[in-house]
CSV table of C-alpha atoms and ligand atoms in Angstrom, one decimal:
chain,number,residue,atom,x,y,z
A,1,MET,CA,11.0,32.5,6.4
A,2,LEU,CA,7.7,31.5,4.9
A,3,HIS,CA,6.2,34.8,4.4
A,4,THR,CA,6.7,35.9,0.7
A,5,THR,CA,4.5,39.4,1.3
A,6,ASP,CA,4.1,41.9,-1.0
A,7,ILE,CA,2.1,45.2,-1.2
A,8,ALA,CA,-1.0,43.4,-1.8
A,9,THR,CA,-0.5,40.7,1.1
A,10,GLN,CA,1.7,42.8,3.5
A,11,PRO,CA,-1.8,44.3,5.3
A,12,VAL,CA,-3.3,40.7,5.8
A,13,TRP,CA,0.0,39.5,7.5
A,14,THR,CA,-0.2,42.7,9.6
A,15,ILE,CA,-3.5,41.6,10.4
A,16,LEU,CA,-2.9,37.8,11.2
A,17,GLU,CA,-0.2,39.2,13.7
A,18,ASN,CA,-2.9,40.0,16.0
A,19,VAL,CA,-4.9,36.8,15.8
A,20,MET,CA,-3.9,34.8,18.7
A,21,ASP,CA,-4.0,31.1,19.7
A,22,PRO,CA,-7.1,30.6,22.1
A,23,GLU,CA,-5.4,28.2,24.1
A,24,VAL,CA,-2.0,30.2,24.8
A,25,PRO,CA,-3.3,33.8,24.0
A,26,VAL,CA,0.3,35.4,23.7
A,27,LEU,CA,1.1,33.3,20.5
A,28,SER,CA,-0.3,34.9,17.3
A,29,VAL,CA,-0.9,32.2,14.5
A,30,LEU,CA,2.1,33.7,13.0
A,31,ASP,CA,4.3,33.0,15.8
A,32,LEU,CA,3.0,29.4,15.8
A,33,GLY,CA,3.9,29.1,12.3
A,34,ILE,CA,0.6,27.7,11.2
A,35,VAL,CA,-0.1,30.1,8.3
A,36,ARG,CA,1.7,28.7,5.5
A,37,HIS,CA,0.5,31.0,2.5
A,38,VAL,CA,-1.7,34.2,1.7
A,39,SER,CA,-3.0,35.3,-1.3
A,40,VAL,CA,-5.0,38.5,-2.1
A,41,ASN,CA,-6.8,39.3,-5.5
A,42,GLY,CA,-8.8,42.6,-5.0
A,43,ASN,CA,-10.7,42.1,-2.0
A,44,GLU,CA,-10.8,38.5,-2.1
A,45,VAL,CA,-8.2,36.8,0.3
A,46,GLU,CA,-7.2,32.8,0.9
A,47,VAL,CA,-5.2,31.9,3.8
A,48,VAL,CA,-3.5,28.5,4.2
A,49,ILE,CA,-3.5,27.1,7.6
A,50,THR,CA,-1.8,23.8,9.0
A,51,PRO,CA,-2.9,22.5,12.1
A,52,THR,CA,-0.4,22.0,15.0
A,53,TYR,CA,-1.6,18.5,16.2
A,54,THR,CA,-4.4,16.4,14.2
A,55,GLY,CA,-7.1,16.7,16.8
A,56,CYS,CA,-6.3,20.1,18.4
A,57,PRO,CA,-9.6,21.4,19.1
A,58,ALA,CA,-8.7,25.3,18.7
A,59,MET,CA,-8.1,24.9,14.9
A,60,ASP,CA,-12.1,25.4,14.2
A,61,THR,CA,-11.7,28.8,16.7
A,62,ILE,CA,-8.3,29.8,14.8
A,63,LYS,CA,-10.2,29.5,11.3
A,64,ALA,CA,-13.1,31.5,12.9
A,65,SER,CA,-11.2,34.2,14.1
A,66,ILE,CA,-9.1,34.7,10.8
A,67,GLN,CA,-12.1,35.0,9.0
A,68,MET,CA,-13.8,37.5,11.4
A,69,GLU,CA,-10.5,39.8,11.5
A,70,LEU,CA,-10.4,40.0,7.8
A,71,LEU,CA,-13.8,40.4,7.3
A,72,ALA,CA,-13.7,43.4,9.8
A,73,ALA,CA,-10.9,44.8,7.8
A,74,GLY,CA,-12.8,44.8,4.8
A,75,TYR,CA,-11.7,41.9,2.9
A,76,SER,CA,-14.5,39.8,1.2
A,77,PRO,CA,-15.2,37.0,0.6
A,78,VAL,CA,-12.5,35.4,2.9
A,79,SER,CA,-11.6,31.7,2.6
A,80,VAL,CA,-9.3,30.0,5.0
A,81,LYS,CA,-8.2,26.5,3.9
A,82,GLN,CA,-6.4,23.7,5.6
A,83,VAL,CA,-3.8,21.8,4.4
A,84,LEU,CA,-2.0,18.8,6.1
A,85,SER,CA,1.1,18.7,4.3
A,86,PRO,CA,4.2,19.3,5.0
A,87,ALA,CA,3.0,18.4,8.6
A,88,TRP,CA,3.6,21.4,11.1
A,89,THR,CA,6.4,21.2,13.3
A,90,THR,CA,7.8,23.2,16.4
A,91,ASP,CA,10.7,24.2,14.0
A,92,TRP,CA,8.2,26.7,12.6
A,93,MET,CA,7.7,28.6,15.5
A,94,SER,CA,9.1,32.0,15.8
A,95,GLU,CA,11.9,33.1,17.9
A,96,GLU,CA,9.7,35.9,19.1
A,97,GLY,CA,7.1,33.4,20.0
A,98,LYS,CA,9.5,31.3,21.9
A,99,ARG,CA,10.4,34.1,23.8
A,100,LYS,CA,6.8,35.3,24.4
A,101,LEU,CA,6.0,31.5,25.4
A,102,LYS,CA,8.8,31.8,28.2
A,103,GLU,CA,7.7,35.1,29.5
A,104,TYR,CA,4.0,33.4,29.9
A,105,GLY,CA,5.5,30.6,31.9
A,106,ILE,CA,5.8,28.0,29.5
A,107,ALA,CA,9.0,26.5,28.4
A,108,PRO,CA,9.3,26.7,24.8
A,109,PRO,CA,10.1,23.7,22.7
A,110,ASN,CA,13.8,22.4,22.3
A,111,PRO,CA,15.3,22.1,19.1
A,112,LYS,CA,13.8,19.3,17.5
A,113,GLN,CA,16.9,16.4,17.9
A,114,GLN,CA,16.1,16.0,21.4
A,115,VAL,CA,13.0,13.9,21.2
A,116,CYS,CA,10.7,12.7,18.8
A,117,HIS,CA,12.0,9.0,18.9
A,118,GLN,CA,10.8,6.0,19.7
A,119,HIS,CA,13.0,4.7,22.6
A,120,LEU,CA,11.7,3.8,26.0
A,121,PHE,CA,12.1,5.1,29.5
A,122,VAL,CA,14.6,7.7,28.2
A,123,VAL,CA,16.1,10.1,30.5
A,124,ASP,CA,13.9,13.2,30.7
A,125,GLU,CA,14.6,16.1,28.2
A,126,ALA,CA,16.4,18.9,29.6
A,127,VAL,CA,14.0,21.4,29.6
A,128,GLN,CA,14.7,24.9,31.5
A,129,CYS,CA,12.4,26.1,34.6
A,130,PRO,CA,10.5,29.2,32.9
A,131,HIS,CA,10.2,30.5,36.6
A,132,CYS,CA,13.7,30.6,37.9
A,133,GLN,CA,15.7,29.7,35.0
A,134,SER,CA,17.2,26.5,36.8
A,135,TRP,CA,17.9,23.3,34.4
A,136,HIS,CA,17.1,21.0,37.5
A,137,THR,CA,13.5,20.0,36.3
A,138,ARG,CA,11.7,16.7,35.7
A,139,ARG,CA,8.9,15.4,33.7
A,140,ILE,CA,5.5,14.9,35.4
A,141,SER,CA,3.7,13.4,32.3
A,142,GLU,CA,4.7,13.8,28.5
A,143,PHE,CA,0.6,14.6,28.0
A,144,GLY,CA,-0.4,17.9,29.5
A,145,SER,CA,-3.3,20.3,29.2
A,146,THR,CA,-3.5,20.2,25.7
A,147,ALA,CA,-2.1,18.2,23.1
A,148,CYS,CA,1.2,20.2,22.3
A,149,LYS,CA,2.1,20.5,26.0
A,150,ALA,CA,3.8,18.1,28.4
A,151,LEU,CA,4.1,18.3,32.4
A,152,TYR,CA,7.2,19.5,34.2
A,153,GLN,CA,8.3,20.5,37.5
A,154,CYS,CA,10.9,22.2,38.6
A,155,ASN,CA,13.3,20.4,41.4
A,156,ASP,CA,14.9,24.0,42.6
A,157,CYS,CA,11.8,26.2,43.0
A,158,LYS,CA,9.0,23.6,43.1
A,159,GLU,CA,6.8,25.1,40.8
A,160,PRO,CA,5.1,23.0,38.0
A,161,PHE,CA,5.2,24.1,34.7
A,162,ASP,CA,4.0,23.4,31.1
A,163,TYR,CA,6.7,22.7,28.4
A,164,PHE,CA,5.6,23.0,24.7
A,165,LYS,CA,6.9,19.8,23.6
A,166,CYS,CA,9.1,19.3,20.6
A,167,HIS,CA,6.9,17.9,17.5
B,1,MET,CA,-14.8,2.4,-4.5
B,2,PHE,CA,-12.0,0.6,-2.8
B,3,LEU,CA,-10.4,4.0,-1.9
B,4,LEU,CA,-13.5,5.3,-0.3
B,5,ASN,CA,-13.9,1.8,1.8
B,6,TYR,CA,-10.2,1.8,2.8
B,7,THR,CA,-10.6,5.4,4.2
B,8,LEU,CA,-13.4,4.4,5.9
B,9,TYR,CA,-11.6,1.5,7.6
B,10,LEU,CA,-9.0,3.9,8.8
B,11,ALA,CA,-11.3,6.3,10.1
B,12,ASP,CA,-13.4,4.0,11.6
B,13,ASN,CA,-10.5,2.3,13.4
B,14,ALA,CA,-9.8,6.0,15.0
B,15,LEU,CA,-12.8,6.9,16.0
B,16,LEU,CA,-13.9,3.6,17.9
B,17,LEU,CA,-10.6,3.4,19.6
B,18,GLY,CA,-10.7,7.3,20.4
B,19,HIS,CA,-14.4,6.5,21.6
B,20,ARG,CA,-13.4,3.8,23.9
B,21,ASN,CA,-10.5,5.7,25.4
B,22,SER,CA,-12.4,8.8,26.0
B,23,GLU,CA,-14.7,6.4,28.2
B,24,TRP,CA,-11.6,7.0,30.9
B,25,CYS,CA,-12.0,10.7,31.1
B,26,GLY,CA,-12.4,11.5,34.6
B,27,HIS,CA,-11.7,7.7,35.5
B,28,GLY,CA,-8.2,7.5,35.2
B,29,PRO,CA,-6.3,5.5,37.9
B,30,VAL,CA,-4.5,8.8,38.8
B,31,LEU,CA,-4.8,12.5,37.2
B,32,GLU,CA,-1.5,12.6,34.7
B,33,GLN,CA,-2.6,9.4,33.1
B,34,ASP,CA,-6.3,10.3,32.8
B,35,ILE,CA,-4.8,13.0,30.9
B,36,ALA,CA,-2.8,11.0,28.8
B,37,ILE,CA,-5.2,8.4,27.9
B,38,THR,CA,-8.0,11.2,26.7
B,39,ASN,CA,-5.2,13.0,24.8
B,40,ILE,CA,-4.6,9.9,22.8
B,41,SER,CA,-8.1,10.1,22.2
B,42,LEU,CA,-8.4,13.4,21.2
B,43,ASP,CA,-5.5,12.3,18.8
B,44,LEU,CA,-7.4,9.4,17.4
B,45,ILE,CA,-10.7,11.4,16.8
B,46,GLY,CA,-8.8,14.0,15.1
B,47,GLN,CA,-7.6,11.3,12.9
B,48,ALA,CA,-11.0,10.1,12.3
B,49,ARG,CA,-12.1,13.4,11.2
B,50,ASN,CA,-9.4,14.0,8.9
B,51,PHE,CA,-10.0,10.6,7.2
B,52,TYR,CA,-13.5,10.9,7.2
B,53,GLN,CA,-13.3,14.4,5.4
B,54,TYR,CA,-11.3,12.4,2.9
B,55,ALA,CA,-13.9,10.1,2.5
B,56,ALA,CA,-17.0,12.7,2.1
B,57,LEU,CA,-14.4,14.2,-0.7
B,58,LEU,CA,-14.5,10.9,-2.6
B,59,LYS,CA,-17.8,9.8,-1.7
B,60,ASN,CA,-19.3,13.2,-3.0
B,61,ASP,CA,-23.3,12.7,-2.6
B,62,GLY,CA,-23.4,15.3,0.3
B,63,SER,CA,-21.9,13.0,2.8
B,64,THR,CA,-19.9,14.6,5.7
B,65,GLU,CA,-17.6,13.7,8.4
B,66,ASP,CA,-20.5,14.0,10.9
B,67,THR,CA,-23.1,11.9,8.7
B,68,PHE,CA,-20.3,9.0,8.4
B,69,ALA,CA,-19.6,9.0,12.2
B,70,TYR,CA,-23.2,9.4,13.5
B,71,THR,CA,-25.6,8.3,11.0
B,72,ARG,CA,-24.3,5.3,9.6
B,73,ASP,CA,-25.8,1.9,10.8
B,74,ILE,CA,-23.8,-0.7,12.4
B,75,ARG,CA,-22.9,-3.1,9.3
B,76,GLU,CA,-21.2,-0.2,7.7
B,77,PHE,CA,-18.7,0.3,10.4
B,78,LYS,CA,-15.6,-1.4,9.4
B,79,ASN,CA,-13.6,-1.2,12.4
B,80,CYS,CA,-11.4,-4.0,13.4
B,81,LEU,CA,-13.1,-5.9,16.3
B,82,LEU,CA,-10.3,-5.1,18.9
B,83,THR,CA,-11.1,-1.2,18.9
B,84,GLU,CA,-14.5,-1.5,19.9
B,85,LEU,CA,-14.0,-4.2,22.9
B,86,PRO,CA,-14.6,-3.0,26.5
B,87,ASN,CA,-12.1,-1.1,28.2
B,88,GLY,CA,-11.9,-3.7,31.0
B,89,ASP,CA,-9.3,-2.5,33.8
B,90,TRP,CA,-6.7,0.2,33.4
B,91,GLY,CA,-4.4,-2.7,32.2
B,92,GLN,CA,-6.4,-4.1,29.5
B,93,THR,CA,-6.6,-0.8,27.9
B,94,ILE,CA,-2.8,0.0,28.1
B,95,LEU,CA,-2.6,-3.3,26.4
B,96,ARG,CA,-5.1,-2.8,23.7
B,97,GLN,CA,-3.3,0.6,23.2
B,98,PHE,CA,0.0,-0.8,22.8
B,99,LEU,CA,-1.3,-3.4,20.1
B,100,PHE,CA,-3.1,-1.2,18.4
B,101,SER,CA,-0.3,2.0,18.6
B,102,ASN,CA,2.3,-0.6,17.3
B,103,TYR,CA,-0.3,-1.3,14.3
B,104,GLN,CA,-1.0,2.0,13.7
B,105,TYR,CA,2.6,3.1,13.7
B,106,LEU,CA,3.9,0.5,10.8
B,107,LEU,CA,0.7,1.2,9.0
B,108,TYR,CA,1.3,4.7,8.9
B,109,GLU,CA,5.0,4.8,8.4
B,110,GLN,CA,4.3,2.8,5.2
B,111,LEU,CA,0.9,4.9,4.3
B,112,GLN,CA,2.9,8.2,4.2
B,113,HIS,CA,5.1,7.2,1.5
B,114,GLY,CA,1.9,5.4,-0.6
B,115,HIS,CA,0.2,6.6,-3.8
B,116,ASP,CA,-2.5,8.3,-2.6
B,117,GLN,CA,-1.7,11.9,-1.7
B,118,GLN,CA,-4.1,12.7,0.9
B,119,LEU,CA,-3.8,9.4,2.6
B,120,ALA,CA,-0.1,9.8,2.9
B,121,ALA,CA,-0.6,13.5,4.0
B,122,ILE,CA,-2.8,12.4,7.1
B,123,ALA,CA,-0.7,9.5,7.8
B,124,ALA,CA,2.7,11.5,7.8
B,125,LYS,CA,0.6,14.0,10.3
B,126,ALA,CA,-0.7,11.4,12.7
B,127,LEU,CA,2.6,9.5,12.9
B,128,LYS,CA,4.4,12.0,14.9
B,129,GLU,CA,1.4,11.6,17.6
B,130,VAL,CA,1.3,8.0,17.0
B,131,THR,CA,5.0,7.8,17.9
B,132,TYR,CA,3.9,9.3,21.6
B,133,HIS,CA,1.2,7.1,22.0
B,134,LEU,CA,3.3,3.8,21.2
B,135,ARG,CA,5.9,5.2,23.7
B,136,TRP,CA,3.6,5.8,26.3
B,137,SER,CA,1.8,2.2,26.0
B,138,SER,CA,4.8,0.3,25.4
B,139,GLU,CA,6.6,2.0,28.9
B,140,TRP,CA,3.4,1.3,30.9
B,141,VAL,CA,3.0,-2.2,29.6
B,142,ILE,CA,6.6,-2.9,30.8
B,143,ARG,CA,6.0,-1.2,34.2
B,144,LEU,CA,2.7,-3.2,35.2
B,145,GLY,CA,4.0,-6.5,33.3
B,146,ASP,CA,7.2,-6.1,35.5
B,147,GLY,CA,5.6,-4.5,38.3
B,148,THR,CA,3.3,-6.1,41.4
B,149,GLU,CA,2.4,-9.2,41.6
B,150,GLU,CA,-1.1,-8.0,41.1
B,151,SER,CA,-0.4,-6.1,38.1
B,152,HIS,CA,1.6,-8.7,36.4
B,153,ARG,CA,-1.5,-11.0,37.0
B,154,ARG,CA,-3.5,-8.5,35.2
B,155,MET,CA,-1.7,-7.8,32.5
B,156,GLU,CA,-1.3,-11.8,32.0
B,157,GLN,CA,-5.1,-12.1,32.4
B,158,ALA,CA,-5.4,-9.0,29.5
B,159,ILE,CA,-3.4,-10.8,27.1
B,160,ALA,CA,-5.4,-14.1,27.4
B,161,GLU,CA,-8.5,-11.7,27.1
B,162,ILE,CA,-8.2,-10.0,23.8
B,163,TRP,CA,-4.9,-11.5,22.1
B,164,SER,CA,-7.5,-13.5,20.0
B,165,TYR,CA,-8.9,-10.0,18.6
B,166,THR,CA,-5.2,-9.1,17.2
B,167,GLY,CA,-5.1,-11.7,14.1
B,168,GLU,CA,-7.7,-9.8,12.2
B,169,LEU,CA,-5.6,-6.7,11.9
B,170,PHE,CA,-3.3,-8.8,9.2
B,171,ILE,CA,-6.0,-10.5,7.8
B,172,PRO,CA,-6.8,-8.4,4.7
B,173,ALA,CA,-10.2,-7.1,3.5
B,174,SER,CA,-10.8,-6.9,0.0
B,175,TYR,CA,-10.5,-3.1,-0.1
B,176,GLU,CA,-7.0,-3.5,1.7
B,177,LEU,CA,-5.8,-6.0,-1.0
B,178,GLU,CA,-6.9,-3.5,-4.0
B,179,ALA,CA,-5.6,-0.6,-1.9
B,180,ASN,CA,-1.8,-2.5,-1.4
B,181,ALA,CA,-2.2,-3.6,-5.5
B,182,ASN,CA,-2.7,0.4,-5.9
B,183,GLY,CA,0.5,0.8,-4.2
B,184,ILE,CA,-1.5,2.9,-1.5
B,185,ALA,CA,-1.4,0.7,1.4
B,186,PRO,CA,1.4,-1.6,2.8
B,187,ASP,CA,1.2,-5.4,2.7
B,188,LEU,CA,-0.2,-6.7,5.9
B,189,LYS,CA,2.1,-9.8,5.6
B,190,THR,CA,5.1,-8.2,6.3
B,191,LEU,CA,3.7,-5.9,8.8
B,192,GLU,CA,2.5,-8.4,10.8
B,193,VAL,CA,6.3,-9.5,11.0
B,194,SER,CA,7.6,-6.2,12.5
B,195,TRP,CA,4.5,-6.0,14.7
B,196,LEU,CA,5.1,-9.2,16.2
B,197,GLN,CA,8.7,-8.5,16.6
B,198,LYS,CA,7.9,-5.4,18.7
B,199,VAL,CA,5.1,-7.5,20.6
B,200,ASN,CA,7.8,-9.9,21.3
B,201,GLU,CA,10.6,-7.2,22.3
B,202,ILE,CA,8.1,-5.3,25.0
B,203,PHE,CA,6.4,-8.4,26.4
B,204,THR,CA,10.0,-9.9,27.1
B,205,ALA,CA,11.1,-6.8,28.9
B,206,ALA,CA,7.8,-6.9,30.8
B,207,SER,CA,7.9,-10.7,32.0
B,208,LEU,CA,4.9,-11.6,30.2
B,209,SER,CA,4.8,-15.0,29.0
B,210,ALA,CA,1.2,-15.3,27.6
B,211,PHE,CA,2.2,-14.4,24.3
B,212,ALA,CA,4.6,-17.5,23.8
B,213,LYS,CA,1.7,-19.5,25.0
B,214,ALA,CA,-0.6,-17.6,22.8
B,215,THR,CA,1.3,-17.7,19.7
B,216,ALA,CA,2.3,-21.6,20.6
B,217,ASP,CA,-1.3,-22.7,20.7
B,218,LYS,CA,-2.2,-21.0,17.7
B,219,VAL,CA,-5.4,-19.2,19.2
B,220,TYR,CA,-8.5,-18.8,17.1
B,221,MET,CA,-8.7,-15.5,15.9
B,222,HIS,CA,-11.8,-13.6,15.8
B,223,LYS,CA,-12.7,-11.6,12.3
B,224,GLY,CA,-15.6,-9.7,10.7
B,225,GLY,CA,-15.2,-6.3,11.9
B,226,LYS,CA,-13.6,-4.9,8.4
B,227,GLN,CA,-16.7,-6.4,6.6
B,228,GLY,CA,-19.2,-5.2,9.3
B,229,ASN,CA,-19.7,-8.1,11.4
B,230,HIS,CA,-19.5,-6.8,15.1
B,231,THR,CA,-19.0,-8.2,18.4
B,232,GLU,CA,-22.5,-7.3,20.7
B,233,TYR,CA,-20.7,-4.7,22.2
B,234,MET,CA,-20.7,-2.3,18.9
B,235,GLY,CA,-24.6,-1.5,19.2
B,236,TYR,CA,-24.5,-0.2,22.7
B,237,ILE,CA,-21.2,2.1,21.7
B,238,LEU,CA,-23.5,3.5,18.6
B,239,ALA,CA,-26.4,3.8,20.9
B,240,GLU,CA,-24.4,6.6,23.0
B,241,LEU,CA,-22.3,7.9,20.2
B,242,GLN,CA,-25.3,8.4,17.8
B,243,PHE,CA,-28.1,9.1,20.0
B,244,MET,CA,-28.1,12.9,19.7
B,245,GLN,CA,-28.1,13.0,15.9
B,246,ARG,CA,-30.8,10.2,15.4
B,247,ALA,CA,-33.1,12.0,18.0
B,248,TYR,CA,-32.6,15.3,17.0
B,249,PRO,CA,-31.2,14.9,13.1
B,250,GLY,CA,-28.6,17.9,12.4
B,251,ALA,CA,-28.6,19.1,16.2
B,252,GLU,CA,-25.4,21.5,16.5
B,253,TRP,CA,-24.1,23.2,19.3
C,1,ZN,ZN1,12.3,26.7,38.7
């Protein structure tokens, strides 16, 4: 969708497919939708990324991993630039990424219109249990183990699980 | 100069409240809420980093996000007094978060359409997170205010304790007036009206009456933080926050 690929940038995109999010290691930076632009000029590469959350501590690691992988592939100099606008949204996560998340045991983000508003004490967003596929689940906390996740529990299989919350 | 000062003001508010909230790490009343308050802390420190990075660009003298946070002295910090107050009990922390998130939400909502592109981008990004903070803290103010006799009493006590630190949010410093005149920052008078409306709505739902009393009594409002005149608590925070960089300048890990 965002990937304007051509002969020169194609190998870079392929390398980025294998740079993983350190906190959700089944997702590549492309699955997450945080790579906004790639430009190649001879051996020189610039990758533009955007953070998922303002305080996401994984961004520095991701930046370094992208740099390492591209340097290892022979590109030099490699610069990784961070932009804030437009702000990242879970809409940019790839369908492939959502599938991988679910397989990994994390409920993927629902389509955006369901939350992200200010109303108090709303009925918990319907989230499907990634273990037994039941929709009979409840929210334990809207803040989870990382900034991007909320804590849920399945009322049927009783397993707790993470929900990659809509953003 | 006003733009740098205004950016530092936004950064310092986020850093100080983020630091205060981080003191709850491992001490929250229940695990889920311990995680919630430290998540909020992380968001705020992330905001502070974005603002400090921009301030470093504006200042262009070798300053970095770290030198702003770790090597400035107390009089150079511009955060509102509200953000540096001790945490008190859980109710007081929740109340402060609600009062501040309410302010931050309204402020960023305007800032994202302001004339400074970078401040607008940081605000638009952070607004999504502040929406969560405001919803979470509003719900907890209601839960505690409208909860048991003890939680209700403590919330009334918390209002009495910190209400007099809220006036400063809306008394503009010179850099805020200039930022407003340049179409970057919102007018604080208009902001205050929406802020009070929200406070009233939540306090009413929470059966809290101290607000009505406080506004009727026109309590004295503390100020000075925006100009670098801080409470006696501020020095202790900086002592803890800045110790490493002062003892071992440039230390990294
Ligand atoms: Zn289940």
